[in-house]
Amino acid sequence: MESHILTEALTWNNQMAISGAILAATFVGIFTEGVHGFHRTKFAMGGAALMVLAGQWLGFYDPEKALHAIDWNVVFLLGAMMTIVSIMIPTGGFQALAYRIADISKGRQFLLLALLGTAVTVISLLLDNVTTVVIFGPLIILISQALKVSPVPYLLAAALLSDTGGVATLVGDPPNLMIGSAAHIDFNTFFIHMGGLVLVAWLTILVAQKWLFAKELKAETTRPDFSKLEELADPQTWYAALGVLAIMVVLFIVHHALHWEPWVVAVLGLTVLLFIGRKVDMDSSLQDVEMSLLMFFASLFVLVGGVENSHFLEYLGQFIRPFVESDLLLASIMLMWAAAILSAMIDNIPFTAAMIPILLGMESQGINVAPLWWSLAVGVGMGGNGTHLGSTANVFIVTISERLAKETGDDSLRITPGLWFRKGTPAMLLTLLASSIIMWIFFDFFSTPLH
């Protein structure tokens, strides 16, 4: 997104008022989709259309500027990664991995939780957290039923650790893609700054889950044989996909030296996989791509692009600037906690989209906003763990637990808002506390200018 360089204080005007009102109304519609029943993408598209029309009428925005406001790097990267995942799921590779982990654990519940949590976290480094829990959620239930134990600790851990793991890499979570693309942060830089912090958060969640689910994890289990369930449905495509992903990781690491955007790596990997995987059906693979999410992103970029062109967010940013300049460390930690709390209550993607131009505006004025980028990434990533509605991954996990409780008639299998508050919210608070301490201790590292 382009940012406007301020030479003097901005004054309030009609363009700011109209664009701000459209932004606020759209966000209210997005955040209350559970009340009115309209999907958030519909409100994002409606808000984007209104912004273009109002901008053209008032002279601060037009369709051409709207097209340039879309961050195509994010859209293409997400679309390509979704397609790769849709090719990998039918091969049976993820199922075989989960059953292998269950077999290794030999009925020891915390070991099983730690191993499944590790798998979920590692996969979330490259694949988005929603995809990860969609793959592992049903498998966790099958494994738990075979062991005759409650799946609740494992389901909750999968949601928490997928959200946390995604924070570590540029491609692990949609807000990271937005931040990295806007701030021109490459894959290596992102992982170097976030990797260690996420490792500490990961260990914190595992320890917290062992403590919070101490009773459930001590229950006796049966010892079924999972080894016979480890066969792959399509080994050729599965191993080809693993090989392509390995090459993609290398290319992600060197993409900056190659002068490639991350989407180029993802699309190139997808293209190679389509040629190697002879059994891949293009139509069925593309059917699983979440077009509504891609439309949501594109519409958000158009919406926020209009607000940016009216300079409304920069108007707000000039009130934040003195505080940032006076105490950058405190401002960074406060942004982390504010982003986390808001992301626990509402979707983190719109919040990230609104914060990006504010930070870019301050950066254009010569302020070192490097630690603010890292704080924003940590806050919106970790904050999703705070409530059952904090991320789409959480919503999916809660939904399948409710379905299981209804099918079995056992209400103890239902992950309720109260249960999440008792077991999930403490994990979020502990990870934020750990992240704040790391930010404080290594602030010189995080505050090193990015460019």
Short mmCIF file of C-alpha atoms in Angstrom, two decimals:
data_model
loop_
_atom_site.label_atom_id
_atom_site.label_comp_id
_atom_site.label_asym_id
_atom_site.label_seq_id
_atom_site.Cartn_x
_atom_site.Cartn_y
_atom_site.Cartn_z
CA MET A 1 0.00 0.00 0.00
CA GLU A 2 1.20 3.51 -0.70
CA SER A 3 1.70 5.86 2.22
CA HIS A 4 1.38 9.62 2.30
CA ILE A 5 4.35 11.58 3.65
CA LEU A 6 3.13 14.21 6.09
CA THR A 7 4.77 17.62 6.07
CA GLU A 8 2.23 19.18 8.41
CA ALA A 9 -0.63 18.13 10.65
CA LEU A 10 -3.67 16.80 8.80
CA THR A 11 -7.00 18.48 9.40
CA TRP A 12 -10.38 16.76 9.46
CA ASN A 13 -12.41 16.86 6.23
CA ASN A 14 -15.40 15.28 4.49
CA GLN A 15 -13.29 12.71 2.67
CA MET A 16 -12.00 11.35 5.99
CA ALA A 17 -15.49 11.40 7.50
CA ILE A 18 -17.10 9.46 4.63
CA SER A 19 -14.30 6.89 4.27
CA GLY A 20 -14.12 6.41 8.05
CA ALA A 21 -17.89 5.89 8.25
CA ILE A 22 -17.81 3.28 5.43
CA LEU A 23 -14.87 1.51 7.11
CA ALA A 24 -16.62 1.47 10.50
CA ALA A 25 -19.94 0.25 9.06
CA THR A 26 -18.20 -2.51 7.08
CA PHE A 27 -16.21 -3.70 10.10
CA VAL A 28 -19.34 -3.78 12.25
CA GLY A 29 -21.02 -5.91 9.59
CA ILE A 30 -18.00 -8.23 9.39
CA PHE A 31 -17.71 -8.66 13.15
CA THR A 32 -21.43 -9.34 13.67
CA GLU A 33 -21.94 -11.91 10.92
CA GLY A 34 -23.22 -14.38 13.51
CA VAL A 35 -26.07 -12.02 14.38
CA HIS A 36 -27.39 -10.95 10.97
CA GLY A 37 -26.50 -14.12 9.06
CA PHE A 38 -24.62 -12.45 6.17
CA HIS A 39 -21.18 -13.87 5.42
CA ARG A 40 -18.35 -11.44 6.18
CA THR A 41 -17.21 -11.51 2.54
CA LYS A 42 -20.52 -9.97 1.46
CA PHE A 43 -19.99 -7.03 3.81
CA ALA A 44 -16.37 -6.63 2.69
CA MET A 45 -17.44 -6.56 -0.96
CA GLY A 46 -20.26 -4.13 -0.20
CA GLY A 47 -17.92 -1.84 1.74
CA ALA A 48 -15.33 -1.95 -1.04
CA ALA A 49 -17.95 -1.02 -3.65
CA LEU A 50 -19.22 1.86 -1.51
CA MET A 51 -15.68 3.09 -0.95
CA VAL A 52 -14.92 3.18 -4.68
CA LEU A 53 -18.19 5.02 -5.46
CA ALA A 54 -17.78 7.50 -2.60
CA GLY A 55 -14.11 8.03 -3.46
CA GLN A 56 -14.87 8.76 -7.09
CA TRP A 57 -17.65 11.15 -6.09
CA LEU A 58 -15.44 13.06 -3.62
CA GLY A 59 -12.29 12.80 -5.74
CA PHE A 60 -9.98 10.76 -3.47
CA TYR A 61 -10.41 7.25 -4.96
CA ASP A 62 -11.33 5.52 -8.21
CA PRO A 63 -11.44 1.99 -9.72
CA GLU A 64 -7.85 2.21 -10.99
CA LYS A 65 -6.52 3.10 -7.53
CA ALA A 66 -8.68 0.33 -6.06
CA LEU A 67 -7.07 -2.22 -8.38
CA HIS A 68 -3.61 -1.05 -7.33
CA ALA A 69 -4.61 -1.22 -3.65
CA ILE A 70 -5.07 -5.01 -3.84
CA ASP A 71 -1.98 -6.83 -2.60
CA TRP A 72 -1.87 -9.52 -5.26
CA ASN A 73 1.15 -11.13 -3.58
CA VAL A 74 -1.11 -12.16 -0.68
CA VAL A 75 -4.00 -13.28 -2.90
CA PHE A 76 -1.90 -15.42 -5.27
CA LEU A 77 0.20 -16.91 -2.47
CA LEU A 78 -2.87 -17.96 -0.49
CA GLY A 79 -4.61 -19.36 -3.55
CA ALA A 80 -1.58 -21.41 -4.61
CA MET A 81 -0.98 -22.83 -1.11
CA MET A 82 -4.67 -23.76 -0.78
CA THR A 83 -4.49 -25.66 -4.07
CA ILE A 84 -1.35 -27.55 -3.00
CA VAL A 85 -3.10 -28.61 0.21
CA SER A 86 -6.20 -29.74 -1.68
CA ILE A 87 -3.93 -31.97 -3.81
CA MET A 88 -2.21 -33.45 -0.74
CA ILE A 89 -5.28 -34.29 1.39
CA PRO A 90 -6.72 -37.16 -0.78
CA THR A 91 -3.34 -38.95 -0.85
CA GLY A 92 -3.86 -40.16 2.72
CA GLY A 93 -0.47 -38.84 3.81
CA PHE A 94 -1.77 -36.68 6.65
CA GLN A 95 -3.91 -39.55 7.95
CA ALA A 96 -0.93 -41.91 7.89
CA LEU A 97 1.16 -39.34 9.77
CA ALA A 98 -1.48 -38.96 12.50
CA TYR A 99 -1.87 -42.73 12.95
CA ARG A 100 1.90 -43.17 13.04
CA ILE A 101 2.10 -40.59 15.85
CA ALA A 102 -0.66 -42.42 17.77
CA ASP A 103 1.22 -45.70 17.37
CA ILE A 104 4.48 -44.18 18.65
CA SER A 105 2.80 -42.72 21.75
CA LYS A 106 1.70 -46.23 22.89
CA GLY A 107 -1.20 -44.86 24.90
CA ARG A 108 0.77 -42.24 26.84
CA GLN A 109 -1.57 -39.29 26.62
CA PHE A 110 0.74 -36.33 27.19
CA LEU A 111 3.27 -37.80 24.76
CA LEU A 112 0.47 -38.15 22.20
CA LEU A 113 -0.62 -34.55 22.82
CA ALA A 114 2.98 -33.32 22.47
CA LEU A 115 3.60 -35.32 19.28
CA LEU A 116 0.31 -34.28 17.66
CA GLY A 117 0.97 -30.70 18.78
CA THR A 118 4.43 -30.81 17.20
CA ALA A 119 3.00 -32.11 13.91
CA VAL A 120 0.29 -29.45 13.88
CA THR A 121 2.82 -26.70 14.66
CA VAL A 122 5.31 -27.80 12.00
CA ILE A 123 2.60 -28.10 9.33
CA SER A 124 1.27 -24.66 10.33
CA LEU A 125 4.66 -23.16 9.49
CA LEU A 126 3.85 -23.63 5.80
CA LEU A 127 0.10 -24.25 5.62
CA ASP A 128 -2.45 -21.93 7.16
CA ASN A 129 -3.86 -22.88 10.57
CA VAL A 130 -7.41 -23.45 9.31
CA THR A 131 -6.24 -26.07 6.83
CA THR A 132 -4.17 -27.76 9.53
CA VAL A 133 -7.08 -28.21 11.95
CA VAL A 134 -9.44 -29.23 9.14
CA ILE A 135 -6.98 -32.06 8.42
CA PHE A 136 -6.18 -33.06 12.00
CA GLY A 137 -9.47 -32.36 13.82
CA PRO A 138 -11.39 -35.41 12.53
CA LEU A 139 -8.26 -37.59 12.86
CA ILE A 140 -7.87 -36.59 16.52
CA ILE A 141 -11.44 -37.69 17.19
CA LEU A 142 -10.85 -41.07 15.52
CA ILE A 143 -7.63 -41.62 17.49
CA SER A 144 -9.29 -40.59 20.78
CA GLN A 145 -12.22 -42.94 20.18
CA ALA A 146 -9.80 -45.80 19.50
CA LEU A 147 -7.93 -45.01 22.73
CA LYS A 148 -11.26 -44.51 24.58
CA VAL A 149 -10.23 -41.09 25.94
CA SER A 150 -11.69 -37.59 25.66
CA PRO A 151 -10.60 -35.76 22.48
CA VAL A 152 -11.12 -32.33 24.11
CA PRO A 153 -7.50 -31.75 25.29
CA TYR A 154 -6.16 -32.76 21.87
CA LEU A 155 -8.66 -30.67 19.91
CA LEU A 156 -8.00 -27.61 22.03
CA ALA A 157 -4.23 -28.11 21.78
CA ALA A 158 -4.50 -28.47 17.98
CA ALA A 159 -6.31 -25.12 17.71
CA LEU A 160 -3.94 -23.33 20.09
CA LEU A 161 -0.76 -24.72 18.54
CA SER A 162 -1.87 -24.21 14.93
CA ASP A 163 -2.56 -20.54 15.70
CA THR A 164 0.79 -20.24 17.47
CA GLY A 165 2.84 -22.13 14.86
CA GLY A 166 1.52 -19.94 12.08
CA VAL A 167 3.07 -16.86 13.70
CA ALA A 168 6.61 -18.11 13.02
CA THR A 169 6.74 -17.77 9.23
CA LEU A 170 5.78 -15.37 6.50
CA VAL A 171 3.39 -17.92 4.95
CA GLY A 172 2.01 -19.48 8.16
CA ASP A 173 -0.83 -17.05 8.82
CA PRO A 174 -2.74 -14.61 6.55
CA PRO A 175 -1.91 -11.53 8.72
CA ASN A 176 1.80 -12.41 8.36
CA LEU A 177 1.43 -12.33 4.57
CA MET A 178 -0.17 -8.90 4.81
CA ILE A 179 2.48 -7.54 7.19
CA GLY A 180 5.39 -9.04 5.26
CA SER A 181 4.14 -7.79 1.92
CA ALA A 182 3.41 -4.26 3.18
CA ALA A 183 6.66 -3.90 5.15
CA HIS A 184 8.79 -5.76 2.54
CA ILE A 185 9.91 -8.40 5.06
CA ASP A 186 11.45 -11.47 3.46
CA PHE A 187 10.94 -15.09 4.60
CA ASN A 188 14.30 -15.36 6.39
CA THR A 189 13.94 -12.10 8.31
CA PHE A 190 10.46 -13.03 9.43
CA PHE A 191 11.47 -16.48 10.67
CA ILE A 192 14.64 -15.23 12.40
CA HIS A 193 12.62 -12.71 14.39
CA MET A 194 9.58 -14.87 15.12
CA GLY A 195 11.01 -18.41 15.28
CA GLY A 196 12.56 -18.27 18.76
CA LEU A 197 9.62 -16.38 20.21
CA VAL A 198 7.16 -18.92 18.81
CA LEU A 199 9.25 -21.82 20.16
CA VAL A 200 8.94 -20.37 23.67
CA ALA A 201 5.19 -19.82 23.16
CA TRP A 202 4.83 -23.40 21.90
CA LEU A 203 6.54 -24.83 24.98
CA THR A 204 4.42 -22.56 27.18
CA ILE A 205 1.19 -23.90 25.67
CA LEU A 206 2.28 -27.53 26.05
CA VAL A 207 3.16 -27.01 29.73
CA ALA A 208 -0.10 -25.10 30.28
CA GLN A 209 -2.15 -27.87 28.67
CA LYS A 210 -0.45 -30.54 30.78
CA TRP A 211 -1.37 -28.55 33.89
CA LEU A 212 -4.88 -27.50 32.80
CA PHE A 213 -5.85 -31.01 31.60
CA ALA A 214 -3.94 -32.93 34.27
CA LYS A 215 -6.94 -35.09 35.22
CA GLU A 216 -7.97 -35.94 31.64
CA LEU A 217 -4.41 -36.80 30.54
CA LYS A 218 -3.94 -39.26 33.42
CA ALA A 219 -6.90 -41.42 32.36
CA GLU A 220 -6.18 -45.03 31.36
CA THR A 221 -6.18 -45.81 27.63
CA THR A 222 -6.56 -48.87 25.46
CA ARG A 223 -3.70 -49.93 23.16
CA PRO A 224 -5.09 -50.46 19.64
CA ASP A 225 -2.76 -51.24 16.73
CA PHE A 226 -2.60 -48.21 14.43
CA SER A 227 0.17 -49.55 12.18
CA LYS A 228 -2.26 -51.18 9.72
CA LEU A 229 -3.89 -47.77 9.11
CA GLU A 230 -0.71 -46.11 7.85
CA GLU A 231 -1.02 -47.04 4.16
CA LEU A 232 -1.16 -44.21 1.62
CA ALA A 233 -3.95 -43.95 -0.92
CA ASP A 234 -1.68 -42.21 -3.46
CA PRO A 235 1.98 -42.47 -2.39
CA GLN A 236 3.34 -41.05 -5.66
CA THR A 237 1.51 -37.73 -5.30
CA TRP A 238 2.17 -37.55 -1.54
CA TYR A 239 5.94 -37.94 -1.86
CA ALA A 240 5.99 -35.65 -4.88
CA ALA A 241 4.17 -33.00 -2.82
CA LEU A 242 6.64 -33.40 0.05
CA GLY A 243 9.52 -32.97 -2.38
CA VAL A 244 7.95 -29.88 -3.91
CA LEU A 245 7.32 -28.38 -0.44
CA ALA A 246 10.95 -28.99 0.51
CA ILE A 247 12.12 -27.17 -2.63
CA MET A 248 9.65 -24.38 -1.90
CA VAL A 249 11.10 -23.92 1.59
CA VAL A 250 14.56 -23.48 0.05
CA LEU A 251 13.17 -21.00 -2.48
CA PHE A 252 11.29 -19.11 0.24
CA ILE A 253 14.60 -18.77 2.08
CA VAL A 254 16.41 -17.37 -0.99
CA HIS A 255 13.46 -15.59 -2.66
CA HIS A 256 14.81 -12.17 -1.70
CA ALA A 257 18.14 -12.87 -3.43
CA LEU A 258 16.27 -14.09 -6.52
CA HIS A 259 14.14 -10.92 -6.51
CA TRP A 260 11.01 -13.08 -6.38
CA GLU A 261 7.90 -12.33 -4.39
CA PRO A 262 6.70 -15.27 -2.24
CA TRP A 263 3.73 -15.85 -4.55
CA VAL A 264 6.11 -16.70 -7.38
CA VAL A 265 7.57 -19.55 -5.30
CA ALA A 266 4.10 -20.86 -4.39
CA VAL A 267 2.77 -20.74 -7.96
CA LEU A 268 5.96 -22.31 -9.33
CA GLY A 269 5.71 -25.13 -6.74
CA LEU A 270 2.06 -25.71 -7.61
CA THR A 271 2.85 -25.85 -11.33
CA VAL A 272 5.60 -28.43 -10.82
CA LEU A 273 3.34 -30.54 -8.57
CA LEU A 274 0.57 -30.53 -11.18
CA PHE A 275 2.96 -31.98 -13.76
CA ILE A 276 4.52 -34.54 -11.39
CA GLY A 277 1.22 -35.69 -9.89
CA ARG A 278 -0.31 -37.38 -12.92
CA LYS A 279 -3.41 -38.42 -10.96
CA VAL A 280 -4.21 -34.86 -9.88
CA ASP A 281 -7.56 -33.67 -11.19
CA MET A 282 -7.46 -29.91 -11.74
CA ASP A 283 -11.18 -29.34 -11.35
CA SER A 284 -11.53 -31.19 -8.04
CA SER A 285 -8.37 -29.55 -6.65
CA LEU A 286 -9.54 -26.06 -7.51
CA GLN A 287 -12.99 -26.73 -6.02
CA ASP A 288 -11.42 -26.82 -2.54
CA VAL A 289 -9.82 -23.38 -2.89
CA GLU A 290 -11.62 -20.96 -0.55
CA MET A 291 -12.63 -18.34 -3.10
CA SER A 292 -14.70 -16.53 -0.48
CA LEU A 293 -11.55 -15.94 1.60
CA LEU A 294 -9.63 -14.66 -1.42
CA MET A 295 -12.53 -12.33 -2.27
CA PHE A 296 -12.58 -11.20 1.35
CA PHE A 297 -8.90 -10.27 1.15
CA ALA A 298 -9.24 -8.46 -2.17
CA SER A 299 -12.26 -6.51 -0.91
CA LEU A 300 -10.49 -5.57 2.32
CA PHE A 301 -7.51 -4.25 0.39
CA VAL A 302 -9.83 -2.12 -1.77
CA LEU A 303 -11.68 -0.88 1.33
CA VAL A 304 -8.55 0.04 3.29
CA GLY A 305 -6.95 1.48 0.16
CA GLY A 306 -9.80 3.99 -0.04
CA VAL A 307 -9.42 4.96 3.61
CA GLU A 308 -5.68 5.35 3.08
CA ASN A 309 -6.21 7.62 0.06
CA SER A 310 -8.52 9.83 2.12
CA HIS A 311 -5.70 10.03 4.74
CA PHE A 312 -8.13 9.13 7.55
CA LEU A 313 -5.82 6.51 9.07
CA GLU A 314 -2.88 8.90 8.88
CA TYR A 315 -5.03 11.47 10.66
CA LEU A 316 -5.46 8.94 13.48
CA GLY A 317 -1.79 8.00 13.30
CA GLN A 318 -0.60 11.53 14.04
CA PHE A 319 -2.15 11.22 17.52
CA ILE A 320 -0.32 7.94 18.13
CA ARG A 321 3.03 9.23 16.88
CA PRO A 322 4.07 11.23 20.01
CA PHE A 323 3.54 8.19 22.25
CA VAL A 324 5.55 5.94 19.91
CA GLU A 325 8.38 8.46 19.77
CA SER A 326 8.48 8.89 23.55
CA ASP A 327 8.64 5.18 24.49
CA LEU A 328 8.94 2.74 21.61
CA LEU A 329 9.32 -0.34 23.85
CA LEU A 330 6.16 0.40 25.82
CA ALA A 331 4.29 1.24 22.60
CA SER A 332 5.37 -2.08 21.07
CA ILE A 333 4.23 -4.14 24.06
CA MET A 334 0.97 -2.22 24.31
CA LEU A 335 0.30 -2.81 20.60
CA MET A 336 0.98 -6.53 21.10
CA TRP A 337 -1.57 -6.80 23.92
CA ALA A 338 -4.14 -4.55 22.24
CA ALA A 339 -3.86 -6.53 19.00
CA ALA A 340 -4.20 -9.79 20.94
CA ILE A 341 -7.25 -8.69 22.92
CA LEU A 342 -9.01 -7.31 19.85
CA SER A 343 -8.11 -10.42 17.82
CA ALA A 344 -9.60 -12.58 20.57
CA MET A 345 -12.89 -10.73 20.23
CA ILE A 346 -12.98 -10.04 16.49
CA ASP A 347 -11.31 -11.30 13.33
CA ASN A 348 -7.60 -10.45 13.18
CA ILE A 349 -7.48 -9.90 9.41
CA PRO A 350 -9.50 -6.63 9.30
CA PHE A 351 -7.59 -5.31 12.32
CA THR A 352 -4.28 -6.06 10.59
CA ALA A 353 -5.50 -4.42 7.39
CA ALA A 354 -6.42 -1.25 9.30
CA MET A 355 -3.13 -1.09 11.24
CA ILE A 356 -0.80 -1.52 8.25
CA PRO A 357 -1.33 1.94 6.69
CA ILE A 358 -1.03 3.59 10.12
CA LEU A 359 2.38 2.01 10.65
CA LEU A 360 3.41 2.78 7.06
CA GLY A 361 2.39 6.40 7.63
CA MET A 362 4.59 6.67 10.72
CA GLU A 363 7.44 4.94 8.88
CA SER A 364 7.23 7.51 6.08
CA GLN A 365 7.76 10.21 8.71
CA GLY A 366 11.08 8.72 9.73
CA ILE A 367 9.88 6.75 12.78
CA ASN A 368 11.44 3.33 13.36
CA VAL A 369 8.38 1.08 13.36
CA ALA A 370 10.27 -2.23 13.08
CA PRO A 371 9.33 -3.45 16.60
CA LEU A 372 5.72 -2.43 15.96
CA TRP A 373 5.56 -4.77 12.93
CA TRP A 374 6.78 -7.67 15.08
CA SER A 375 4.41 -6.78 17.92
CA LEU A 376 1.48 -6.63 15.52
CA ALA A 377 2.35 -10.06 14.09
CA VAL A 378 2.66 -11.60 17.57
CA GLY A 379 -0.48 -9.94 18.89
CA VAL A 380 -2.84 -10.87 16.06
CA GLY A 381 -1.39 -14.40 15.91
CA MET A 382 -1.37 -15.27 19.61
CA GLY A 383 -4.56 -13.33 20.30
CA GLY A 384 -6.60 -15.78 18.27
CA ASN A 385 -6.15 -18.27 21.14
CA GLY A 386 -8.05 -16.08 23.58
CA THR A 387 -11.61 -17.13 22.77
CA HIS A 388 -13.48 -19.80 20.84
CA LEU A 389 -14.23 -17.15 18.18
CA GLY A 390 -10.68 -15.77 18.03
CA SER A 391 -9.79 -17.55 14.79
CA THR A 392 -11.49 -19.61 12.11
CA ALA A 393 -9.45 -22.61 13.28
CA ASN A 394 -11.00 -22.27 16.74
CA VAL A 395 -14.50 -22.08 15.30
CA PHE A 396 -13.94 -25.27 13.31
CA ILE A 397 -12.64 -27.15 16.36
CA VAL A 398 -15.58 -26.00 18.48
CA THR A 399 -18.01 -27.00 15.71
CA ILE A 400 -16.73 -30.57 15.37
CA SER A 401 -16.71 -30.97 19.17
CA GLU A 402 -20.35 -29.88 19.29
CA ARG A 403 -21.22 -32.32 16.52
CA LEU A 404 -19.46 -35.13 18.37
CA ALA A 405 -21.26 -34.30 21.64
CA LYS A 406 -24.61 -34.37 19.83
CA GLU A 407 -23.86 -37.68 18.07
CA THR A 408 -22.69 -39.43 21.25
CA GLY A 409 -25.06 -37.73 23.67
CA ASP A 410 -22.06 -36.86 25.86
CA ASP A 411 -22.03 -33.15 26.69
CA SER A 412 -18.54 -33.40 28.24
CA LEU A 413 -17.15 -33.65 24.69
CA ARG A 414 -18.47 -30.19 23.82
CA ILE A 415 -15.95 -27.31 23.85
CA THR A 416 -18.11 -24.52 25.30
CA PRO A 417 -17.16 -20.82 25.59
CA GLY A 418 -16.74 -21.38 29.33
CA LEU A 419 -14.40 -24.33 28.80
CA TRP A 420 -12.34 -22.33 26.34
CA PHE A 421 -12.14 -19.46 28.83
CA ARG A 422 -10.83 -21.83 31.52
CA LYS A 423 -8.41 -23.81 29.32
CA GLY A 424 -7.59 -21.66 26.28
CA THR A 425 -7.54 -18.08 27.57
CA PRO A 426 -4.87 -18.81 30.22
CA ALA A 427 -2.68 -20.26 27.46
CA MET A 428 -3.04 -17.04 25.44
CA LEU A 429 -2.20 -14.87 28.45
CA LEU A 430 0.87 -16.96 29.28
CA THR A 431 2.16 -16.81 25.69
CA LEU A 432 1.63 -13.03 25.59
CA LEU A 433 3.47 -12.66 28.88
CA ALA A 434 6.35 -14.78 27.58
CA SER A 435 6.38 -12.84 24.29
CA SER A 436 6.42 -9.50 26.14
CA ILE A 437 9.39 -10.61 28.25
CA ILE A 438 11.27 -11.73 25.12
CA MET A 439 10.44 -8.43 23.40
CA TRP A 440 11.74 -6.54 26.44
CA ILE A 441 14.96 -8.56 26.81
CA PHE A 442 15.81 -8.57 23.08
CA PHE A 443 14.33 -5.20 22.19
CA ASP A 444 17.52 -4.02 20.49
CA PHE A 445 17.21 -7.00 18.14
CA PHE A 446 13.53 -6.41 17.36
CA SER A 447 14.03 -2.66 16.95
CA THR A 448 16.75 -3.03 14.30
CA PRO A 449 15.45 -1.15 11.21
CA LEU A 450 14.22 -3.49 8.49
CA HIS A 451 15.73 -1.56 5.59
#
